[in-house]
mmCIF file of C-alpha atoms and ligand atoms in Angstrom:
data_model
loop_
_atom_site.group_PDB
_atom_site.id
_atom_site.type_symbol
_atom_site.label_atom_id
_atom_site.label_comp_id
_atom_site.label_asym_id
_atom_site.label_seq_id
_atom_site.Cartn_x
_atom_site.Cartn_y
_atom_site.Cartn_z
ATOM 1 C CA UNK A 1 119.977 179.581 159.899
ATOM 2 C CA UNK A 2 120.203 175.565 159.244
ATOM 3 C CA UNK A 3 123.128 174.262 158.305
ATOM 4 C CA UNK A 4 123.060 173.068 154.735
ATOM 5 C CA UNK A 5 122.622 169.287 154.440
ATOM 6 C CA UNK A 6 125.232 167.238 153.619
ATOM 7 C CA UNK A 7 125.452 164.516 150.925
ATOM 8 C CA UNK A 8 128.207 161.753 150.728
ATOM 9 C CA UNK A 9 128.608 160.220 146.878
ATOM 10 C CA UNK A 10 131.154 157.659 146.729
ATOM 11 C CA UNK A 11 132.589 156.810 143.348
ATOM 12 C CA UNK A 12 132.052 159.964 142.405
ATOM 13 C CA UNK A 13 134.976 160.898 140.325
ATOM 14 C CA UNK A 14 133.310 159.674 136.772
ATOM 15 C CA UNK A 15 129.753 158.515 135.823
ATOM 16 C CA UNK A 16 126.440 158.151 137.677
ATOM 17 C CA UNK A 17 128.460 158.415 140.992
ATOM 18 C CA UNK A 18 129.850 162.354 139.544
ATOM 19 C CA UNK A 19 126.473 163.070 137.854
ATOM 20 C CA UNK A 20 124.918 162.302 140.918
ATOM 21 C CA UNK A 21 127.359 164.881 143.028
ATOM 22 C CA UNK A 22 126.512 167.264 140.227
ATOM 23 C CA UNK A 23 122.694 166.893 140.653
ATOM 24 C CA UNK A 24 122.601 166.817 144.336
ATOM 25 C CA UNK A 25 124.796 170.064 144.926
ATOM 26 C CA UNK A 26 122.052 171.752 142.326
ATOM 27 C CA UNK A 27 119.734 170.677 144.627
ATOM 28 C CA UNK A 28 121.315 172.347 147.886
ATOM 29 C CA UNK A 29 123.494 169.730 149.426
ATOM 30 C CA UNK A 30 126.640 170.369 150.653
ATOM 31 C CA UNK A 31 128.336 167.263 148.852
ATOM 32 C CA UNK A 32 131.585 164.820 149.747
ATOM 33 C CA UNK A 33 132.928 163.273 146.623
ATOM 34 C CA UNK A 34 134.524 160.372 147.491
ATOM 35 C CA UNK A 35 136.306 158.015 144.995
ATOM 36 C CA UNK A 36 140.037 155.949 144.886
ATOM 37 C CA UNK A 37 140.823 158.795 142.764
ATOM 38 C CA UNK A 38 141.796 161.759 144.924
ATOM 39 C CA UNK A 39 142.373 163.829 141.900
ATOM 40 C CA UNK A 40 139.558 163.125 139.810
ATOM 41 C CA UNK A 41 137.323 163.985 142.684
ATOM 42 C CA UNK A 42 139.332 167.235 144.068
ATOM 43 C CA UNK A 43 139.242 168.700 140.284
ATOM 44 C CA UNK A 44 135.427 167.924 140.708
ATOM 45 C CA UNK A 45 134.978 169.582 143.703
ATOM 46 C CA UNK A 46 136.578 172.539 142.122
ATOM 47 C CA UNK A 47 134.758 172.593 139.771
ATOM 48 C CA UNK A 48 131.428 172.788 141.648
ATOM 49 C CA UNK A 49 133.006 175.239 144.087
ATOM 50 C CA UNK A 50 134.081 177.689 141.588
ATOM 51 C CA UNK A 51 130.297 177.497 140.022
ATOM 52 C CA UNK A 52 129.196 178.143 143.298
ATOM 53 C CA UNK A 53 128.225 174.981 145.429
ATOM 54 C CA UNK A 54 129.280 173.634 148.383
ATOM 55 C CA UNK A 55 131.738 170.753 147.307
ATOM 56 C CA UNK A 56 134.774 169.011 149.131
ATOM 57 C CA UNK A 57 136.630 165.757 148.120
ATOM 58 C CA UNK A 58 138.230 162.980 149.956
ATOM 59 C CA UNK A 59 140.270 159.953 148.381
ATOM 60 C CA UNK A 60 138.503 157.072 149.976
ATOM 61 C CA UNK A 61 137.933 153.152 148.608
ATOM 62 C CA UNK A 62 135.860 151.772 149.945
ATOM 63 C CA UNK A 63 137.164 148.270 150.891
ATOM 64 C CA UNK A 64 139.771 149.841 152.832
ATOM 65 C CA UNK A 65 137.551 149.281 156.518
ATOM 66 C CA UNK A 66 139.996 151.566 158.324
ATOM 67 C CA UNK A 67 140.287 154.596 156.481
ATOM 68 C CA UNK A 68 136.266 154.235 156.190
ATOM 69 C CA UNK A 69 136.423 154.507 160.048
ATOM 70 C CA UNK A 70 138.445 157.596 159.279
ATOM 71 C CA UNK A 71 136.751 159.323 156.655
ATOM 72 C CA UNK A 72 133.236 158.734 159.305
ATOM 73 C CA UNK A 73 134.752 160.410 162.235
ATOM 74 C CA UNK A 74 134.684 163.919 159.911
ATOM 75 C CA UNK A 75 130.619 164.183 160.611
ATOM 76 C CA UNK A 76 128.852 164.172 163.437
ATOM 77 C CA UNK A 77 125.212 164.471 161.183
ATOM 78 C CA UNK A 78 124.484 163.635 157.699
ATOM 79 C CA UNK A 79 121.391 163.815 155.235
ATOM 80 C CA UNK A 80 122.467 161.986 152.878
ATOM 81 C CA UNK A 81 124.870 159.018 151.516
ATOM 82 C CA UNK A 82 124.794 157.267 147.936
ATOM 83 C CA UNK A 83 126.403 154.412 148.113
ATOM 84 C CA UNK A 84 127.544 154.321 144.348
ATOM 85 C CA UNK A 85 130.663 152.551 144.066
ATOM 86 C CA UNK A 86 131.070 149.489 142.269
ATOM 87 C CA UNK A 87 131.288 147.646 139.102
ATOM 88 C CA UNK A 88 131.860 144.856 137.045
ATOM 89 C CA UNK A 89 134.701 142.646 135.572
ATOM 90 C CA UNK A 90 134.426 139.773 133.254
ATOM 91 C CA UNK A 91 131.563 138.676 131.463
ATOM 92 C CA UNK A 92 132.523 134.781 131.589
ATOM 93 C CA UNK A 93 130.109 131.994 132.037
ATOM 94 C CA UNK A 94 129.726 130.749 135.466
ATOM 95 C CA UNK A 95 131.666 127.311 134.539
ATOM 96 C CA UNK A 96 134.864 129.269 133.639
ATOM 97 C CA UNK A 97 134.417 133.264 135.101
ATOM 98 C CA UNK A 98 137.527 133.689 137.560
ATOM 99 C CA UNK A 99 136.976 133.411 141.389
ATOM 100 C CA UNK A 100 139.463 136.367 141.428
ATOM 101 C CA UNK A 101 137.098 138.892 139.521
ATOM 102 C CA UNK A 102 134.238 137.164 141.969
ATOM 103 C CA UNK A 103 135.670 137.924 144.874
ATOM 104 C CA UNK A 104 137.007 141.404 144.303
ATOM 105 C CA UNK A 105 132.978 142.277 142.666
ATOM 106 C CA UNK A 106 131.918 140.922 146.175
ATOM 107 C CA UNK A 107 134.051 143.424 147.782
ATOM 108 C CA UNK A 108 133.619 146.141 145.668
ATOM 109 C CA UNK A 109 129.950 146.231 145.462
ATOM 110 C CA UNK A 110 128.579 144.524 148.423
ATOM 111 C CA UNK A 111 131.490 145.153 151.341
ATOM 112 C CA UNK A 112 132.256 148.373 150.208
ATOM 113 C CA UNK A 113 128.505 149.068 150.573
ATOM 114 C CA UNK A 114 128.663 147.427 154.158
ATOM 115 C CA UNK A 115 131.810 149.442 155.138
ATOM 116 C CA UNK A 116 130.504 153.032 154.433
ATOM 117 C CA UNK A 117 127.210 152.551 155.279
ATOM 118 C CA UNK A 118 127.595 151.190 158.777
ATOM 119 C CA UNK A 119 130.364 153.100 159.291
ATOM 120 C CA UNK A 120 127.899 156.471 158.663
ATOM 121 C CA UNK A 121 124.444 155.249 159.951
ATOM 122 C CA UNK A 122 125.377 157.026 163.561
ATOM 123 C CA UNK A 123 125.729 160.395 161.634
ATOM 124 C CA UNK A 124 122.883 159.332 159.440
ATOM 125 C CA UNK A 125 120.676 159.078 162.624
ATOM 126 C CA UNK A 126 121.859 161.918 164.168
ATOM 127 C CA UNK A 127 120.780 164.145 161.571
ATOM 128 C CA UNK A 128 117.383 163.286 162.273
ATOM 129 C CA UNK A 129 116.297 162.401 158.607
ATOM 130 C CA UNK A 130 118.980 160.816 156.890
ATOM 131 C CA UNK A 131 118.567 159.084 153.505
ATOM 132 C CA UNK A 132 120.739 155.883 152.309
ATOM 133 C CA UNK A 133 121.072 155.185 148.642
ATOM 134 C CA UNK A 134 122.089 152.106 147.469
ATOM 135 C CA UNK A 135 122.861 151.731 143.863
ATOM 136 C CA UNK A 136 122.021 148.335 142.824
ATOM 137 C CA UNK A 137 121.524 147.908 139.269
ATOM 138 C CA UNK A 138 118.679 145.318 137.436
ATOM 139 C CA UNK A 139 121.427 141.982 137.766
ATOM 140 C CA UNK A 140 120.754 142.624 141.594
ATOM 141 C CA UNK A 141 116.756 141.307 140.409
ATOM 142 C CA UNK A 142 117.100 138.931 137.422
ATOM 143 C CA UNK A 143 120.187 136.358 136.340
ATOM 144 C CA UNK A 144 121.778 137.167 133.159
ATOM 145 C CA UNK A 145 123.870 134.393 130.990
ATOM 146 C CA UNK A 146 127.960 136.057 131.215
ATOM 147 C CA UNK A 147 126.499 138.087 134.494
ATOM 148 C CA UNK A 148 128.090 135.863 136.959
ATOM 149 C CA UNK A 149 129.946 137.112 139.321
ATOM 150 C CA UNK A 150 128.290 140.490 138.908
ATOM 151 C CA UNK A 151 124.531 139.110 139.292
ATOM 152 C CA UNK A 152 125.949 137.794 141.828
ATOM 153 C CA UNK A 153 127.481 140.657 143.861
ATOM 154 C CA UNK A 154 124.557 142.903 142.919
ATOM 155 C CA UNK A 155 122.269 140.538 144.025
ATOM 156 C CA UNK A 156 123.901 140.575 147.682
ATOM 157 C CA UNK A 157 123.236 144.554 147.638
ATOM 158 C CA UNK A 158 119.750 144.118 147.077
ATOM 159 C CA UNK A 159 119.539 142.174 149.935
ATOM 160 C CA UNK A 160 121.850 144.448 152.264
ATOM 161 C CA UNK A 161 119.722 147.192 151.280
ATOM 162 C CA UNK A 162 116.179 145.135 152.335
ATOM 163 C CA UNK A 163 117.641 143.815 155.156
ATOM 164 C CA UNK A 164 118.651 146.820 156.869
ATOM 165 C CA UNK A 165 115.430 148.284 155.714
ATOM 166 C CA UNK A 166 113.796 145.936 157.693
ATOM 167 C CA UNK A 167 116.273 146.642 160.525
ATOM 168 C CA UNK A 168 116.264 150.322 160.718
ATOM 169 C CA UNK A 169 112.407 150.752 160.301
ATOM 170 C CA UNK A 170 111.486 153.288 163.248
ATOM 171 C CA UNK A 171 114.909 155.000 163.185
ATOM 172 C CA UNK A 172 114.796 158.667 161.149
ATOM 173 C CA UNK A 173 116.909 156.777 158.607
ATOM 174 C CA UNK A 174 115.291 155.367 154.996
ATOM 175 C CA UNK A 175 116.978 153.103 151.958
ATOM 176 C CA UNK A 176 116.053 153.855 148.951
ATOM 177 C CA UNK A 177 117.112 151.021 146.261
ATOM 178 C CA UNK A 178 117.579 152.539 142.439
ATOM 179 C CA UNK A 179 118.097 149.381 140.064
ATOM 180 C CA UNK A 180 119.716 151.030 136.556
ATOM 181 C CA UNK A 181 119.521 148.532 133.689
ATOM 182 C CA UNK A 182 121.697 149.675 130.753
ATOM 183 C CA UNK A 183 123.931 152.979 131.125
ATOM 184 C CA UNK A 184 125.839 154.108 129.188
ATOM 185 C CA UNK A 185 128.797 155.622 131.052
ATOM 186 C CA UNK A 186 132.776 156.082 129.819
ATOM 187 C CA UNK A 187 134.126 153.593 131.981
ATOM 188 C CA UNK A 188 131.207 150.924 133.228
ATOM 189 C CA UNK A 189 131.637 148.341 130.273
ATOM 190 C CA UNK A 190 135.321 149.504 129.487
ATOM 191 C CA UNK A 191 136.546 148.322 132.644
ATOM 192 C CA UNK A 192 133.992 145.320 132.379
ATOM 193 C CA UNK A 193 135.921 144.332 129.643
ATOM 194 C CA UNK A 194 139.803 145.274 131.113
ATOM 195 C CA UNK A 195 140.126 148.315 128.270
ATOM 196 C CA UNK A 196 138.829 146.410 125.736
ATOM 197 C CA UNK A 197 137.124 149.125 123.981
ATOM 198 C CA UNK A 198 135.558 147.325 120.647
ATOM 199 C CA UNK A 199 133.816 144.886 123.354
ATOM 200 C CA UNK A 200 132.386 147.074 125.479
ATOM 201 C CA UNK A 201 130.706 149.023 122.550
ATOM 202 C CA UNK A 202 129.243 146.011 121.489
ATOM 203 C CA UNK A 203 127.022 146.106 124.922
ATOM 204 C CA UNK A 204 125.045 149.445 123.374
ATOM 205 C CA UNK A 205 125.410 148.296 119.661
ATOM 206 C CA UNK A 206 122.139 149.646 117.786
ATOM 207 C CA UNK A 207 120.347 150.341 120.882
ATOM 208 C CA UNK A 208 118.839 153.776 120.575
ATOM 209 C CA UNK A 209 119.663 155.690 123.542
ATOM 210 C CA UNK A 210 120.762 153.859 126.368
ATOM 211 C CA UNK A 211 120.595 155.907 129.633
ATOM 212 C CA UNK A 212 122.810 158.276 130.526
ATOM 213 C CA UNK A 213 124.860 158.685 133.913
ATOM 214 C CA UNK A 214 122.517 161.851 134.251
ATOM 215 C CA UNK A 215 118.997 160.117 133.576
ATOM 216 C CA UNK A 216 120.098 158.025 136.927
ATOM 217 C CA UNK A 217 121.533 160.998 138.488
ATOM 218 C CA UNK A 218 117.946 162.364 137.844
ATOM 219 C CA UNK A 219 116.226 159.045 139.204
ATOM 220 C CA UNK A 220 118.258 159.220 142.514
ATOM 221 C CA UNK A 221 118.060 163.325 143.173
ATOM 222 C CA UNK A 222 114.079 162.676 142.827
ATOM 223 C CA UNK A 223 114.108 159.698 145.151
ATOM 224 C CA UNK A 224 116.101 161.616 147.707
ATOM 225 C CA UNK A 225 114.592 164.395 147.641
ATOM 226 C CA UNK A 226 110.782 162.745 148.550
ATOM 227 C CA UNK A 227 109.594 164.666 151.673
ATOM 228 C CA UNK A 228 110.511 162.618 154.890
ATOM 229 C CA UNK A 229 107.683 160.376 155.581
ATOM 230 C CA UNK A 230 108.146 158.915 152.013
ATOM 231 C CA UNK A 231 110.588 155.994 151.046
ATOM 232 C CA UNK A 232 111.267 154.829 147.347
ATOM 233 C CA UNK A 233 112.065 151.188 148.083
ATOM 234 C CA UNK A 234 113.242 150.028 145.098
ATOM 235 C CA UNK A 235 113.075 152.198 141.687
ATOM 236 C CA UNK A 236 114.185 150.008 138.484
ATOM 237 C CA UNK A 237 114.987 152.692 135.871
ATOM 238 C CA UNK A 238 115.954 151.151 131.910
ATOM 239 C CA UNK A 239 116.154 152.579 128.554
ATOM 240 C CA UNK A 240 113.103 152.247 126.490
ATOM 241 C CA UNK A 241 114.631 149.903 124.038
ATOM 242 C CA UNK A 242 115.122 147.385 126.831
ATOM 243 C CA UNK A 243 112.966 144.968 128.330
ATOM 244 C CA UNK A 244 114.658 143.189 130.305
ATOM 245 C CA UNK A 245 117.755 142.257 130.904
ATOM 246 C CA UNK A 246 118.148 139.890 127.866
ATOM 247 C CA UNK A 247 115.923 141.314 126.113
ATOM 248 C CA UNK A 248 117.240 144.511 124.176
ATOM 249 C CA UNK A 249 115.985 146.301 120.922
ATOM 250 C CA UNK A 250 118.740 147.061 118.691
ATOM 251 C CA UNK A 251 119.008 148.539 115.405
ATOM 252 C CA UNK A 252 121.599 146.352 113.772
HETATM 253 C C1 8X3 B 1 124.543 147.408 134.747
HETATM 254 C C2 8X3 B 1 123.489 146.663 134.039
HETATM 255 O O1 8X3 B 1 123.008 144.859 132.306
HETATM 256 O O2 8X3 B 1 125.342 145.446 132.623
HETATM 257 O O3 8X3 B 1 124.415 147.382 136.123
HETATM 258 O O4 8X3 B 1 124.177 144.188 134.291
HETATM 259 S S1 8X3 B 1 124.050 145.230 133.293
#
């Protein structure tokens, strides 16, 4: 009998990251939650075990190089990795956003990216057909006035993602880009805004039904699950009230 793939989710102890572990174990894969949060991530795991998945956690951030290192030397082959976590802090005009929130958006988003994903792509290869997910979001495409530093980073994992596209081609690994535009997740825009709960609603005032961490769960499990010879490059996914990324129907 094959041995049931596996699937690595990092940031997976709230939002798309934990919708994502969610969908993927409903679709077979053995999944590794990984997030800062050990227990968030173990009661997860639980959670999927006792409804009868295959589910394990491990307390892993991702800008820590050396216990990536670590956490890789645990597989030998892997199907699949979703390089969710990352974020955003401070919506502050370029002339006066802090280099602080910058640089630690940089890390988050693009090193963190950099650190599991090389530190996987020999178990990714091994496996034969392994599938990398990168989690951009639609300020990786298109500037945004206040999106700064986070355009910024974003931007930078768009181009990780077609750069070692173009690297890997030939190898039985593929990236798969999914762009989200506005989600509408418990802690995305909360911790944009440093807990400041009254601004962060005001990003999804009067818009009718942003997405959900589970329509992006969705968008991912379907790109992943493409048969082999097929790669999703880059999948933007929005609400329908939105246009772009300035441009946003609300009801007010
Ligand atoms: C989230 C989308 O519009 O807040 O990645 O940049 S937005």
């Amino acid at each position: 009998m094959a041995a049931t793939p596996i699937a690595v989710v990092t940031g997976a102890s709230s939002g798309i990251g934990a919708a994502t572990a969610r969908q993927l174990a409903a679709a077979g894969y053995r999944v590794v939650l990984t997030a800062r949060r050990g227990d968030r991530v173990e009661a997860l795991a639980a959670e999927l075990t006792e409804a009868g998945h295959q589910a394990t956690a491990y307390a892993l951030d991702v800008t820590d190089r050396a216990a990536v290192d670590e956490f890789a030397t645990a597989f030998r082959s892997l199907a699949v990795l979703v390089n969710n976590a990352g974020g955003a802090l401070g919506a502050d005009p370029v002339a006066t956003g802090d280099p602080a929130d910058w640089r630690q958006m940089y890390e988050t988003n693009v090193i963190g990216t950099l650190n599991v994903t090389q530190a996987l792509l020999p178990a990714l290869t091994a496996s034969g057909d392994g599938t990398i997910v990168i989690l951009s979001s639609t300020a990786a495409l298109a500037a945004y006035e206040g999106g700064g530093g986070y355009v910024a980073a974003k931007h930078g994992e768009h181009v990780l993602a077609e750069t070692l596209r173009l690297e890997i081609v030939g190898t039985p690994v593929r990236v798969i880009e999914v762009a989200p535009g506005m989600v509408r997740t418990e802690e995305f825009a909360t911790t944009r805004f440093r807990g400041d709960t009254e601004k962060a609603a005001q990003v999804y005032a009067g818009v009718d039904a942003p997405l959900t961490a589970d329509d992006v769960a969705d968008t991912i499990t379907w790109a992943v699950t493409r048969p082999s010879h097929v790669n999703i490059d880059l999948l933007v996914v929005r609400p329908r009230a939105q246009a772009s990324n300035s441009k946003v129907h609300r009801t007010l």
